[in-house]
PDB file of C-alpha atoms in Angstrom:
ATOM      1  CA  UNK Q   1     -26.717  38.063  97.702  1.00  0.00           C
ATOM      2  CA  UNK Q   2     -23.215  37.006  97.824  1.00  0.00           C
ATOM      3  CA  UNK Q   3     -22.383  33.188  97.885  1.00  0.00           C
ATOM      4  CA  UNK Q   4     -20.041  33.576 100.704  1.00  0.00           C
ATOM      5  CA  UNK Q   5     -22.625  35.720 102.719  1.00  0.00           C
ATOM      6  CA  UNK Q   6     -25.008  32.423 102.171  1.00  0.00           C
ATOM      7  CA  UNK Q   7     -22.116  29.865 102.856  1.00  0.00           C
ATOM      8  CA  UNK Q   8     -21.464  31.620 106.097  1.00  0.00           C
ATOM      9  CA  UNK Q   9     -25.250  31.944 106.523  1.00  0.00           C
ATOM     10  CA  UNK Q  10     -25.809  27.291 105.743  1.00  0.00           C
ATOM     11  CA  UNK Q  11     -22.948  26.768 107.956  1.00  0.00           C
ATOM     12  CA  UNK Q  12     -24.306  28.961 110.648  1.00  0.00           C
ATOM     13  CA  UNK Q  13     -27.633  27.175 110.709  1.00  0.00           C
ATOM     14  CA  UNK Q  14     -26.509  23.748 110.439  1.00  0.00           C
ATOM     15  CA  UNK Q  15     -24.371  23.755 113.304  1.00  0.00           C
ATOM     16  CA  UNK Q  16     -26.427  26.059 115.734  1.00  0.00           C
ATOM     17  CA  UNK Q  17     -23.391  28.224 116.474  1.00  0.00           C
ATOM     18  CA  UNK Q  18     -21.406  31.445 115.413  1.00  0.00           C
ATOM     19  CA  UNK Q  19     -18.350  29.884 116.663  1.00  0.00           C
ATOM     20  CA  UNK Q  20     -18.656  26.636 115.613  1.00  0.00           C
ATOM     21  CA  UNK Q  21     -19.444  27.896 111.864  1.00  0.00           C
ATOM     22  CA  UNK Q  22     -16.615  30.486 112.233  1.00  0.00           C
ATOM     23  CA  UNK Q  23     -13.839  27.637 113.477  1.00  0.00           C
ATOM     24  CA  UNK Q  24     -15.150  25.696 110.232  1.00  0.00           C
ATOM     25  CA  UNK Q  25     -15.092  28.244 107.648  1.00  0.00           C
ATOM     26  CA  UNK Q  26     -11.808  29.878 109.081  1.00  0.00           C
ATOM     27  CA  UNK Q  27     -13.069  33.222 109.982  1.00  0.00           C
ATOM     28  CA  UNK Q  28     -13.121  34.960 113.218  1.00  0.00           C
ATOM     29  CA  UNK Q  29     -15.911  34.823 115.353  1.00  0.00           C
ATOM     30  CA  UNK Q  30     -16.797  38.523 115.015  1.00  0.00           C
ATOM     31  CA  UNK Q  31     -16.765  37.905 110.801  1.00  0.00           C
ATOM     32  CA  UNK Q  32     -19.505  35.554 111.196  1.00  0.00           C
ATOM     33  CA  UNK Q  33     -21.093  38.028 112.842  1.00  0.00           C
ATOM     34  CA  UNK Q  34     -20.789  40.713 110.634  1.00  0.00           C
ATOM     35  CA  UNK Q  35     -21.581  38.677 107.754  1.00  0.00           C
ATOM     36  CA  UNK Q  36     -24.452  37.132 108.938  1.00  0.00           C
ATOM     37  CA  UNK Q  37     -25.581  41.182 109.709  1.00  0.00           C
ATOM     38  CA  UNK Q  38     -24.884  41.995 105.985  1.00  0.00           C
ATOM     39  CA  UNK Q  39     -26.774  39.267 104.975  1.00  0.00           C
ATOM     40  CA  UNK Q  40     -29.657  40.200 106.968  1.00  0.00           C
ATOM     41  CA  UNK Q  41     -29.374  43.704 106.338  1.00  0.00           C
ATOM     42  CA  UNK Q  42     -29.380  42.958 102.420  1.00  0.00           C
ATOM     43  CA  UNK Q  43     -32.585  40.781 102.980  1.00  0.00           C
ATOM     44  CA  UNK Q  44     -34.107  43.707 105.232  1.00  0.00           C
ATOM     45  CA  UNK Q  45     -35.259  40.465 107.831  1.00  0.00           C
ATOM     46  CA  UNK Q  46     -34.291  38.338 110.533  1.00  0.00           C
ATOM     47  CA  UNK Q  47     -32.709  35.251 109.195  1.00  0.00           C
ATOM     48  CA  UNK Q  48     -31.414  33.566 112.651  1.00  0.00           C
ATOM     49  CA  UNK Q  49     -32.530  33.844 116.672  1.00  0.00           C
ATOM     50  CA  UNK Q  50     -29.410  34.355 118.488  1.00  0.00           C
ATOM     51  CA  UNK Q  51     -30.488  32.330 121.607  1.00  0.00           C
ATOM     52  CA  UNK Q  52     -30.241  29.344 120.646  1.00  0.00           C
ATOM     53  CA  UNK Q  53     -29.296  29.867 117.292  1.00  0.00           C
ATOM     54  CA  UNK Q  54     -31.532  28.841 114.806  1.00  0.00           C
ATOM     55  CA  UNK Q  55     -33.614  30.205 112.239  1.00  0.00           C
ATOM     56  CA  UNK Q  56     -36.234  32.390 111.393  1.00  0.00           C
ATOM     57  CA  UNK Q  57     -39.382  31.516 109.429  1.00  0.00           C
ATOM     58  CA  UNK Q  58     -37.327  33.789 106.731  1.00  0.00           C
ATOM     59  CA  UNK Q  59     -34.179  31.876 107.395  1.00  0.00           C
ATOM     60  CA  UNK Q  60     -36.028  28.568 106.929  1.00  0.00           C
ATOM     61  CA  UNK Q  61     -36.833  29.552 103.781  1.00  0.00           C
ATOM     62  CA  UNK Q  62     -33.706  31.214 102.505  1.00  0.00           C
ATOM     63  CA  UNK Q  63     -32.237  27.905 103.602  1.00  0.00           C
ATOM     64  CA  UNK Q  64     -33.974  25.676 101.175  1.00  0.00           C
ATOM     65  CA  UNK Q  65     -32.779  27.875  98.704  1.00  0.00           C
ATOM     66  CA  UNK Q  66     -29.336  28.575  99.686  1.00  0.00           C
ATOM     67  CA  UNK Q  67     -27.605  24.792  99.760  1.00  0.00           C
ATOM     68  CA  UNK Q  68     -28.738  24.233  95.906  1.00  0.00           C
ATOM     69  CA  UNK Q  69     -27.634  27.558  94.818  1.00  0.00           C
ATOM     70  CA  UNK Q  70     -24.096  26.559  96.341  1.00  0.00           C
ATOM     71  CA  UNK Q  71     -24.178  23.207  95.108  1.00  0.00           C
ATOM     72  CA  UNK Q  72     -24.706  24.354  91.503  1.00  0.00           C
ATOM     73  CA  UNK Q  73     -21.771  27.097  92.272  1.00  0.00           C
ATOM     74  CA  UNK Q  74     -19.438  24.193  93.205  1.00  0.00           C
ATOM     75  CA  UNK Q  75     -20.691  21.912  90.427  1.00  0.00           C
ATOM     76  CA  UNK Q  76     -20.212  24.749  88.321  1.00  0.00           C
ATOM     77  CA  UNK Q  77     -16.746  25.371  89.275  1.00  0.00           C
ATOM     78  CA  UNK Q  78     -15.385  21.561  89.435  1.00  0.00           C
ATOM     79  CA  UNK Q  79     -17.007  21.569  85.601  1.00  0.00           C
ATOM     80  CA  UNK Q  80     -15.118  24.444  84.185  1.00  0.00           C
ATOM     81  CA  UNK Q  81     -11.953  23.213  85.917  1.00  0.00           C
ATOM     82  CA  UNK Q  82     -12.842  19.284  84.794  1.00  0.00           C
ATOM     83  CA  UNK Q  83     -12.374  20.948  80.893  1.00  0.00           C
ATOM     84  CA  UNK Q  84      -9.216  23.246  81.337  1.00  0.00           C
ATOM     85  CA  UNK Q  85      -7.245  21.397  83.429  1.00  0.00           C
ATOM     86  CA  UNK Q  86      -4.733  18.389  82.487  1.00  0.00           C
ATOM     87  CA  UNK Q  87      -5.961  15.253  83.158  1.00  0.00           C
ATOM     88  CA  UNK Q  88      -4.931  13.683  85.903  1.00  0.00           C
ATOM     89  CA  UNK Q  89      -3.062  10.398  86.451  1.00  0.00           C
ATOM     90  CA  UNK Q  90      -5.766   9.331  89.124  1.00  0.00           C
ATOM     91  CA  UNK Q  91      -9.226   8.135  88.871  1.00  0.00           C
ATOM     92  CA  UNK Q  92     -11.317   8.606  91.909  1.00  0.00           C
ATOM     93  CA  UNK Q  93     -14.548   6.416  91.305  1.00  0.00           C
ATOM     94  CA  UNK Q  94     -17.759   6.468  93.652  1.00  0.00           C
ATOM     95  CA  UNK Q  95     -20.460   4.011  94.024  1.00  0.00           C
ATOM     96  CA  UNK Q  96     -22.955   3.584  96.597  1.00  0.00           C
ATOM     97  CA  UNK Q  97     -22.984  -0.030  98.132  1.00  0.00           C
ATOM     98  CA  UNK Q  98     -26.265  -1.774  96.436  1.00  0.00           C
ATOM     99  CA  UNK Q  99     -25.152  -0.415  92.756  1.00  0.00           C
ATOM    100  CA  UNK Q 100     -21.376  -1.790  94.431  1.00  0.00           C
ATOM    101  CA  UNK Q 101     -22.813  -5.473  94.873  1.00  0.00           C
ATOM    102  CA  UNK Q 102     -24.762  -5.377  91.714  1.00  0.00           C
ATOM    103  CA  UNK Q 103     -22.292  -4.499  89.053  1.00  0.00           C
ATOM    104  CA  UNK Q 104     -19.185  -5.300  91.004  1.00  0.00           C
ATOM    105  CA  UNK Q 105     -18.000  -8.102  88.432  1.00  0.00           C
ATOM    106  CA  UNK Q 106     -18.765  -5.109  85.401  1.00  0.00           C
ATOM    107  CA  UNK Q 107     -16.957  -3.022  87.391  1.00  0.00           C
ATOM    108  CA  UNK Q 108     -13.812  -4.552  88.229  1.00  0.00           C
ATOM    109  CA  UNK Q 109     -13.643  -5.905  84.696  1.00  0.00           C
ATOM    110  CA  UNK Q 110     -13.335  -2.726  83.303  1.00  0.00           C
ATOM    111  CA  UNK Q 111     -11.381  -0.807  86.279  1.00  0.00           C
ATOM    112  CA  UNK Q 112      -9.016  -3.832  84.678  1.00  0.00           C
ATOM    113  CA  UNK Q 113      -9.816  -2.868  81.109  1.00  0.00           C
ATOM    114  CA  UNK Q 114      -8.941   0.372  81.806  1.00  0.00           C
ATOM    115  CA  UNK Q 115      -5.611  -0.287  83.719  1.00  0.00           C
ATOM    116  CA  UNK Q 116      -4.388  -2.056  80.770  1.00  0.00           C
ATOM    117  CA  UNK Q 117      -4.716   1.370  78.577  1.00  0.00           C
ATOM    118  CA  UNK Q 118      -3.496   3.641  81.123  1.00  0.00           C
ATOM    119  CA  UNK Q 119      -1.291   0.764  82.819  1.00  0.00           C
ATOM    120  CA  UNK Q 120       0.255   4.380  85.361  1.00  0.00           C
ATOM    121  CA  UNK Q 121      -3.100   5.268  86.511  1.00  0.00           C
ATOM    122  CA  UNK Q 122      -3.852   5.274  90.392  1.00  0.00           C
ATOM    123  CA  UNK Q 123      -7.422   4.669  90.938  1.00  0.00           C
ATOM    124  CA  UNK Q 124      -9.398   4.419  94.180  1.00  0.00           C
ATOM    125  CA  UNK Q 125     -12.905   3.109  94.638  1.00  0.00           C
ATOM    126  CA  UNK Q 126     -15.001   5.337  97.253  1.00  0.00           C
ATOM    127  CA  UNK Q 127     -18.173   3.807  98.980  1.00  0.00           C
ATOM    128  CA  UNK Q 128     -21.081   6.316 100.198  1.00  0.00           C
ATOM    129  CA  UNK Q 129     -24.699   6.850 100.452  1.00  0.00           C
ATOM    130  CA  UNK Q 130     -26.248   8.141  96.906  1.00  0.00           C
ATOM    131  CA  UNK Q 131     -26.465  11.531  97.688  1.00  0.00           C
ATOM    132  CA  UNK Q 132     -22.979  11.662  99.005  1.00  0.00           C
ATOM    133  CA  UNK Q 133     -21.974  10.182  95.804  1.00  0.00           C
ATOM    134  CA  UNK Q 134     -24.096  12.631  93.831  1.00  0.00           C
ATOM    135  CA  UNK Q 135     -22.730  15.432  95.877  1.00  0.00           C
ATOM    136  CA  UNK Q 136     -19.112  14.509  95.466  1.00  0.00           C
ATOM    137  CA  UNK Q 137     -19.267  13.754  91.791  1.00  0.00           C
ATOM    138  CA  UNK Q 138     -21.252  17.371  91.671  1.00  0.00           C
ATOM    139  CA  UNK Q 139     -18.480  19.134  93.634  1.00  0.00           C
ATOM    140  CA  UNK Q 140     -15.075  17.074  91.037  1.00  0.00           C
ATOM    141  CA  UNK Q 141     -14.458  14.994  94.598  1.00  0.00           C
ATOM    142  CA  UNK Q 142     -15.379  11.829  92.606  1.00  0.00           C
ATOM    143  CA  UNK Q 143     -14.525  12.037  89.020  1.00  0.00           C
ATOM    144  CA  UNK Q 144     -17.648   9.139  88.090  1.00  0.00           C
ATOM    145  CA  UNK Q 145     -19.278   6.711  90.348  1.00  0.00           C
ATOM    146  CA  UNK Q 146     -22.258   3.928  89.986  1.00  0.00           C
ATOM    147  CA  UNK Q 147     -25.398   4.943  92.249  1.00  0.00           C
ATOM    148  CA  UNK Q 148     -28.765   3.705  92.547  1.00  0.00           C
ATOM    149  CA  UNK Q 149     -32.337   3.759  94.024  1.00  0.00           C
ATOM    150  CA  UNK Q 150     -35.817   2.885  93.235  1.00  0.00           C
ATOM    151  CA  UNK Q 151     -38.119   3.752  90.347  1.00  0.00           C
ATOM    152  CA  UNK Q 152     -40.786   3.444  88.084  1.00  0.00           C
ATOM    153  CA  UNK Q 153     -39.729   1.384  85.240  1.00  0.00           C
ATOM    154  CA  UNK Q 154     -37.680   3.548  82.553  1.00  0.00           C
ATOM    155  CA  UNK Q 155     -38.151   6.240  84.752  1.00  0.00           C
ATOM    156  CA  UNK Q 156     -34.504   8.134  85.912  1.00  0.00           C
ATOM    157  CA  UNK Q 157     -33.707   8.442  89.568  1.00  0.00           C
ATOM    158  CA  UNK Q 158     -35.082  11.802  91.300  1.00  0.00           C
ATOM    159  CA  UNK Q 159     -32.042  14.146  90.474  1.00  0.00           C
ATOM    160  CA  UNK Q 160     -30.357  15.443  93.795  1.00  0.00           C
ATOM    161  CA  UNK Q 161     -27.316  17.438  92.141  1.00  0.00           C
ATOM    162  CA  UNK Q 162     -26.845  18.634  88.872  1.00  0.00           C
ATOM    163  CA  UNK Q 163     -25.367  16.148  87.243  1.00  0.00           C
ATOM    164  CA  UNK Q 164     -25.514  14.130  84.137  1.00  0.00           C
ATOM    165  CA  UNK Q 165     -26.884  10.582  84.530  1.00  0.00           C
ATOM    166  CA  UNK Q 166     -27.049   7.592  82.288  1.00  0.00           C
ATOM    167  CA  UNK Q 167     -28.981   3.828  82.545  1.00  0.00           C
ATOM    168  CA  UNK Q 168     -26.708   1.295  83.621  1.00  0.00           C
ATOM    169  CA  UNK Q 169     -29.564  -1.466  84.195  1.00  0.00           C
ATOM    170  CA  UNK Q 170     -32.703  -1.662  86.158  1.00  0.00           C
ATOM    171  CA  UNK Q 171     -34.274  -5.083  87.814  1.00  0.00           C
ATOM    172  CA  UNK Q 172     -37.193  -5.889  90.126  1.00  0.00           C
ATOM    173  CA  UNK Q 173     -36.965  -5.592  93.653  1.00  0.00           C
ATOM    174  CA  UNK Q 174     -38.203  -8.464  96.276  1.00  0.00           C
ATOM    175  CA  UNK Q 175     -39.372  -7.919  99.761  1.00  0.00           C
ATOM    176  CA  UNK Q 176     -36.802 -10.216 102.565  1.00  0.00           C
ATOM    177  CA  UNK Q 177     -38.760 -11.750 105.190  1.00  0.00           C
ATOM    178  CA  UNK Q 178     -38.031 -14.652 107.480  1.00  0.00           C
ATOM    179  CA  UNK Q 179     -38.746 -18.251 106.260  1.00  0.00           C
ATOM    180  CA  UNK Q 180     -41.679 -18.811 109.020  1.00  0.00           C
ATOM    181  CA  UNK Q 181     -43.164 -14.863 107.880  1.00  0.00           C
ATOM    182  CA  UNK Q 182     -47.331 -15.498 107.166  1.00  0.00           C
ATOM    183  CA  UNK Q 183     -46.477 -13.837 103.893  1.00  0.00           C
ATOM    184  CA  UNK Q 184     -43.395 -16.043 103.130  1.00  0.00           C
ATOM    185  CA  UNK Q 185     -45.993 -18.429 100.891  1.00  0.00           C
ATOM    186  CA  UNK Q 186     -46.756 -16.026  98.698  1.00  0.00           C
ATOM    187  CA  UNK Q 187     -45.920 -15.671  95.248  1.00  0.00           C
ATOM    188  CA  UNK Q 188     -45.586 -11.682  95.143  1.00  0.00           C
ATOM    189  CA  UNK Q 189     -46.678  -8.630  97.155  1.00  0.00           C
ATOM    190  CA  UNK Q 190     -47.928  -5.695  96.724  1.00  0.00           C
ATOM    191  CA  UNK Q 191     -46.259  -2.711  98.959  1.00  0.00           C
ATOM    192  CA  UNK Q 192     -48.902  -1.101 100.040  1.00  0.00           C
ATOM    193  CA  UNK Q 193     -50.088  -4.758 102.180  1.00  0.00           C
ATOM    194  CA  UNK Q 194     -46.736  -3.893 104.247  1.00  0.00           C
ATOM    195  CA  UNK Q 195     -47.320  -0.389 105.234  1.00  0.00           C
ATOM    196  CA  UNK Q 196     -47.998  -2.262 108.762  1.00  0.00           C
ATOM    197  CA  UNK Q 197     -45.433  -4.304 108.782  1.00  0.00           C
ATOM    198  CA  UNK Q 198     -41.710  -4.190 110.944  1.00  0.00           C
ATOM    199  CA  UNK Q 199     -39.171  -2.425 108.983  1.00  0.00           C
ATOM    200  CA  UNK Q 200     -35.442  -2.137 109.227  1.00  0.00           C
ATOM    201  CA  UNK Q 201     -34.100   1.209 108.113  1.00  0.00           C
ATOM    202  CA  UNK Q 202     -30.737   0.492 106.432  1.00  0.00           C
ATOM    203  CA  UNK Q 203     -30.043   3.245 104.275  1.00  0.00           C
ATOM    204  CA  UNK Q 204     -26.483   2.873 103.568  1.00  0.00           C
ATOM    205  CA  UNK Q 205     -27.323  -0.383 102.095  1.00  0.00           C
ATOM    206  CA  UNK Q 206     -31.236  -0.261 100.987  1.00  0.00           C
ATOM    207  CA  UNK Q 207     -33.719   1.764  99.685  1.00  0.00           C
ATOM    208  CA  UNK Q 208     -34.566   4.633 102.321  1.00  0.00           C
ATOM    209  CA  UNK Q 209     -37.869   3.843 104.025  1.00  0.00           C
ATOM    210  CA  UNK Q 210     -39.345   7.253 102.733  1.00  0.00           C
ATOM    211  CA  UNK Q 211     -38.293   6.460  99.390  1.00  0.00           C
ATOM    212  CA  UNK Q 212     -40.521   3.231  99.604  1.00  0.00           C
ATOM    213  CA  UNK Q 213     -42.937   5.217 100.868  1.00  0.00           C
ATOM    214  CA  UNK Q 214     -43.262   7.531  98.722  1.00  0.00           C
ATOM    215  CA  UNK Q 215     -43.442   5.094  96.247  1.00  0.00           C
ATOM    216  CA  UNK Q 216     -45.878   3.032  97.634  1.00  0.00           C
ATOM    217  CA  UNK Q 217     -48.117   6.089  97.526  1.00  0.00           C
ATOM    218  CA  UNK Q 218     -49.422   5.248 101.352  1.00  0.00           C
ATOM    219  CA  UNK Q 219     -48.106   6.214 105.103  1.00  0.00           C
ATOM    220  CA  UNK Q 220     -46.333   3.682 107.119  1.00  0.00           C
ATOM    221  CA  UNK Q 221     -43.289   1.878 106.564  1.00  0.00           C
ATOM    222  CA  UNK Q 222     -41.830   2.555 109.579  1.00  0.00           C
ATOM    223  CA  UNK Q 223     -37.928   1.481 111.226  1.00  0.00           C
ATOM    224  CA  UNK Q 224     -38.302  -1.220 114.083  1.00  0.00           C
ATOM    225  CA  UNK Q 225     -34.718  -1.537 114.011  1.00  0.00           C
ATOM    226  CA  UNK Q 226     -31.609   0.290 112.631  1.00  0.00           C
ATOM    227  CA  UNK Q 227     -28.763  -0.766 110.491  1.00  0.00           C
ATOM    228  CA  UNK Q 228     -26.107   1.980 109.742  1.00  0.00           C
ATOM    229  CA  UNK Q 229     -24.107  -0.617 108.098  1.00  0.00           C
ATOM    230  CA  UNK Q 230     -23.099  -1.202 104.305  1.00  0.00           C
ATOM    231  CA  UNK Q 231     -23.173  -5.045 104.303  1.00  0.00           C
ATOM    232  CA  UNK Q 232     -25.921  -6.227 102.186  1.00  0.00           C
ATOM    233  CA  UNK Q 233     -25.368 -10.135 104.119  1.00  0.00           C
ATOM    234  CA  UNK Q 234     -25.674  -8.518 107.343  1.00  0.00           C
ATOM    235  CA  UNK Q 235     -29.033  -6.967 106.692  1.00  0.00           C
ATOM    236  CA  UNK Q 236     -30.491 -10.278 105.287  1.00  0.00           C
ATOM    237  CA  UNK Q 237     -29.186 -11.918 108.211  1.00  0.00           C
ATOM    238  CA  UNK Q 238     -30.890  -9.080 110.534  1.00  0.00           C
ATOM    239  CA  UNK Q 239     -34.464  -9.587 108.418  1.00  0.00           C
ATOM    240  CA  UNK Q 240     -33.907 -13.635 108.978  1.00  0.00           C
ATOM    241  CA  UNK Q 241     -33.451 -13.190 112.294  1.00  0.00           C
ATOM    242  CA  UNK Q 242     -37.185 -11.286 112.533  1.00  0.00           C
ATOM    243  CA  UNK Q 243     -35.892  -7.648 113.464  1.00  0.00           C
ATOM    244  CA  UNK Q 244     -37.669  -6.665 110.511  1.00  0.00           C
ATOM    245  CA  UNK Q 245     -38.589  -6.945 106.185  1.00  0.00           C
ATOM    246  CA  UNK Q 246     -36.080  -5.025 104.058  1.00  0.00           C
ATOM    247  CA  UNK Q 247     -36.359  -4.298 100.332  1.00  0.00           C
ATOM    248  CA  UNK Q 248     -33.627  -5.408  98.004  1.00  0.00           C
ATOM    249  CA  UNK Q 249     -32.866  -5.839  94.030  1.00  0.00           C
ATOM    250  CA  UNK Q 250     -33.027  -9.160  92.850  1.00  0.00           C
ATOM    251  CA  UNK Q 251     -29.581  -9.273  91.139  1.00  0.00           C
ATOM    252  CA  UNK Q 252     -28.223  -8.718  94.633  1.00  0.00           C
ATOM    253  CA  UNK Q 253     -29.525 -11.957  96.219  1.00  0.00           C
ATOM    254  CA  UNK Q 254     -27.255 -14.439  95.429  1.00  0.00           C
ATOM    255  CA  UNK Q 255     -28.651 -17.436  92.933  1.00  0.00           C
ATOM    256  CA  UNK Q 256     -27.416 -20.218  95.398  1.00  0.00           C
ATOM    257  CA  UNK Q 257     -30.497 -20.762  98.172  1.00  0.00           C
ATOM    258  CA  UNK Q 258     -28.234 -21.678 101.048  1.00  0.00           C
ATOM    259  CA  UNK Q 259     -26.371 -18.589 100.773  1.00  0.00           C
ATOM    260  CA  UNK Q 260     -29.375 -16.947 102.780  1.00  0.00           C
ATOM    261  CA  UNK Q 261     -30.626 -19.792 105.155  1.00  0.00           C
ATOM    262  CA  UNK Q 262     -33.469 -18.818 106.886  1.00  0.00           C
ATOM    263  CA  UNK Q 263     -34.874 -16.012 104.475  1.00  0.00           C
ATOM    264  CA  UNK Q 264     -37.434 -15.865 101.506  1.00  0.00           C
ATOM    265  CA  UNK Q 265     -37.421 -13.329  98.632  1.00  0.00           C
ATOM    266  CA  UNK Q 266     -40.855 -12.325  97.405  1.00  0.00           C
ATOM    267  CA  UNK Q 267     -40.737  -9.984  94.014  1.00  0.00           C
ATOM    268  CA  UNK Q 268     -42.945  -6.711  94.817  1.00  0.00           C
ATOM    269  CA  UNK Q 269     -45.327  -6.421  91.795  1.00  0.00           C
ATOM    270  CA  UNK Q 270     -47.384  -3.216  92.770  1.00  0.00           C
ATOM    271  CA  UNK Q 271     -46.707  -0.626  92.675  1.00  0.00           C
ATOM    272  CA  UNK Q 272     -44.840  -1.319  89.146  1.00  0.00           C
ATOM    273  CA  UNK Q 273     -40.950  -0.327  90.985  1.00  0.00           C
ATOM    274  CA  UNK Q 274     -37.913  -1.289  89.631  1.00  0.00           C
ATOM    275  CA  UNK Q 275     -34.119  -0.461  91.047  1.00  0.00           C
ATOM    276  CA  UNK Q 276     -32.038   1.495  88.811  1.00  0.00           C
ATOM    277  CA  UNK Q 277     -28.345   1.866  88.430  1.00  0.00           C
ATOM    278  CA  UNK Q 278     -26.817   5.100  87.215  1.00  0.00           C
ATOM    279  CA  UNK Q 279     -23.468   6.272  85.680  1.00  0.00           C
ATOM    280  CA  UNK Q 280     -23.359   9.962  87.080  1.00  0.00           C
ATOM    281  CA  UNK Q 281     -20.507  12.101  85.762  1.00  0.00           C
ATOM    282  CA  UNK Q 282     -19.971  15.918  85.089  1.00  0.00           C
ATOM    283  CA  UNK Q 283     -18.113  17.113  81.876  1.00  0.00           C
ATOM    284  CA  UNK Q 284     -16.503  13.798  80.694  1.00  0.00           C
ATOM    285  CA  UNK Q 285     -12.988  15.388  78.989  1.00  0.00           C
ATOM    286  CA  UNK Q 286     -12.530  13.345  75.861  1.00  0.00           C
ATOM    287  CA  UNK Q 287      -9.848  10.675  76.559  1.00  0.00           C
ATOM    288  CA  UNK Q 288      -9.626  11.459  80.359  1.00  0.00           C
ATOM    289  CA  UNK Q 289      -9.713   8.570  82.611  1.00  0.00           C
ATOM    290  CA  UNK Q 290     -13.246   9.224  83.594  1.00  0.00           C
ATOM    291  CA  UNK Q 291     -14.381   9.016  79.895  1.00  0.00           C
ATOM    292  CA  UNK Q 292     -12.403   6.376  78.975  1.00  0.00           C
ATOM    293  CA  UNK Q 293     -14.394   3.803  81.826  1.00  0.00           C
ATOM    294  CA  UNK Q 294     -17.656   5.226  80.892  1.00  0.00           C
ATOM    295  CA  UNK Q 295     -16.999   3.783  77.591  1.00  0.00           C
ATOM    296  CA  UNK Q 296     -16.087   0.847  78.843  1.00  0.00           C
ATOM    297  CA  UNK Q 297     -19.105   0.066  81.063  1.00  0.00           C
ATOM    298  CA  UNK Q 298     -21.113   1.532  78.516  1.00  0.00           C
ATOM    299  CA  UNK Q 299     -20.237  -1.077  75.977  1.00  0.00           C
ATOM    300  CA  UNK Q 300     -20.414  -3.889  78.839  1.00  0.00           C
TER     301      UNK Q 300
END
């Protein structure tokens, strides 16, 4: 199969149209078409119904295959271009918004640190949700970033692009609930009580409700409200205000009380979870900007 056959074939299926896939990818409508047929006549099967366009059991199949096979072809490519090409005067840096709020003083210490060695450097600082992050970093649209997510302790993060991934810290997590909650008393929780329970689903700025789930090891743990924001205050105000309980790491509530009138943070002690920050790079080129902050935040 060739890759652009299958890239034709992903972008096809994810937007339910020829033309909408060909306008994206450039090509005529009638290339689509015929690639989609090559495809399809290679695989000696249906891949997509044409009306509406979506597909097969076959396709369905070839799909979950497909978008990591491309992913390691870009990842791939951005790698072998990350070690011939001159380094670049500019430092694009990802970091999804919970590992953001957690390490931002380490962070902007050593973004400083590292000005002061390459004082001509442009750098940016990109915000996204960890598999954007892990994506971009896997594709050389972020050169490093800072992402996290939830854990058993000393465990790494579930890999979502090939990348290579180092412990920046790891700390407990606490449950947020509303200062008159029946469970604000207690001293600790276990996850699996709150299966039950009103959730907010805030996955720009929390753990993902299936990833608690999953972890928790029981069904459940579903959203009463929404939050597509990335402002870790705003969701604590949303749990105080009883839409729902939201999980956060400690570091990130802040040590003064009346910062978070109204809310009460109870650690989660079973399952055993922790949240885990992550430096995620591809092939660090020695003395690049990219290596050169790794170091630094390693040795912070």
């Amino acid at each position: 199969m060739e890759a652009q056959l299958l890239r034709t074939f992903v972008a096809v299926a994810r937007l339910g149209s020829f033309s909408a896939a060909a306008s994206e990818l450039g090509y005529t409508q009638a290339a689509v078409s015929q690639q989609i047929a090559a495809l399809e006549n290679d695989l000696k099967t249906q891949l997509l119904n044409r009306r509406p366009v979506v597909p097969t059991e076959a396709g369905a199949r070839l799909l979950e295959h497909a978008e990591p096979i491309l992913l390691r072809l870009d990842a791939a490519r951005a790698d072998v271009t990350r070690m011939t090409s001159t380094p670049a005067a500019t430092l694009i840096v990802g970091v999804t918004p919970l590992a953001g709020a957690t390490t931002a003083p380490a962070l902007a210490a050593a973004l400083a640190e590292l000005r002061e060695r390459m004082p001509r450097l442009d750098i940016s600082v990109r915000t996204g949700t960890r598999a954007a992050v892990a994506f971009g970093v896997a594709r050389g649209e972020l050169d490093i970033a800072l992402t996290d997510g939830l854990t058993a302790p000393g465990d790494p993060l579930p890999e979502l692009a090939p990348v290579a991934a180092t412990g920046v810290s790891q700390a407990g997590v606490a449950v947020i609930l509303p200062a008159g909650h029946p469970l604000a008393a207690r001293r600790a929780l276990r996850l699996p009580d709150l299966a039950d329970s009103r959730w907010i689903e805030a996955e720009q700025v929390a753990p993902p409700l299936a990833e608690i789930r999953r972890l928790a090891g029981v069904d459940g743990f579903r959203p009463a409200f929404g939050y597509a924001g990335s402002d870790t205050l705003t969701l604590i105000r949303l749990a105080a205000a009883g839409h729902g309980l939201t999980l956060l790491p400690q570091p990130a509530l802040s040590p003064e009380p009346a910062a978070w009138a109204g809310i009460i943070a109870v650690p989660v002690t079973a399952p055993r979870v922790v949240h885990r920050i992550e430096l995620i790079h591809g092939t660090l080129r020695e003395s690049s900007p990219a290596a050169e902050l790794a170091a630094i935040l390693s040795a912070r």
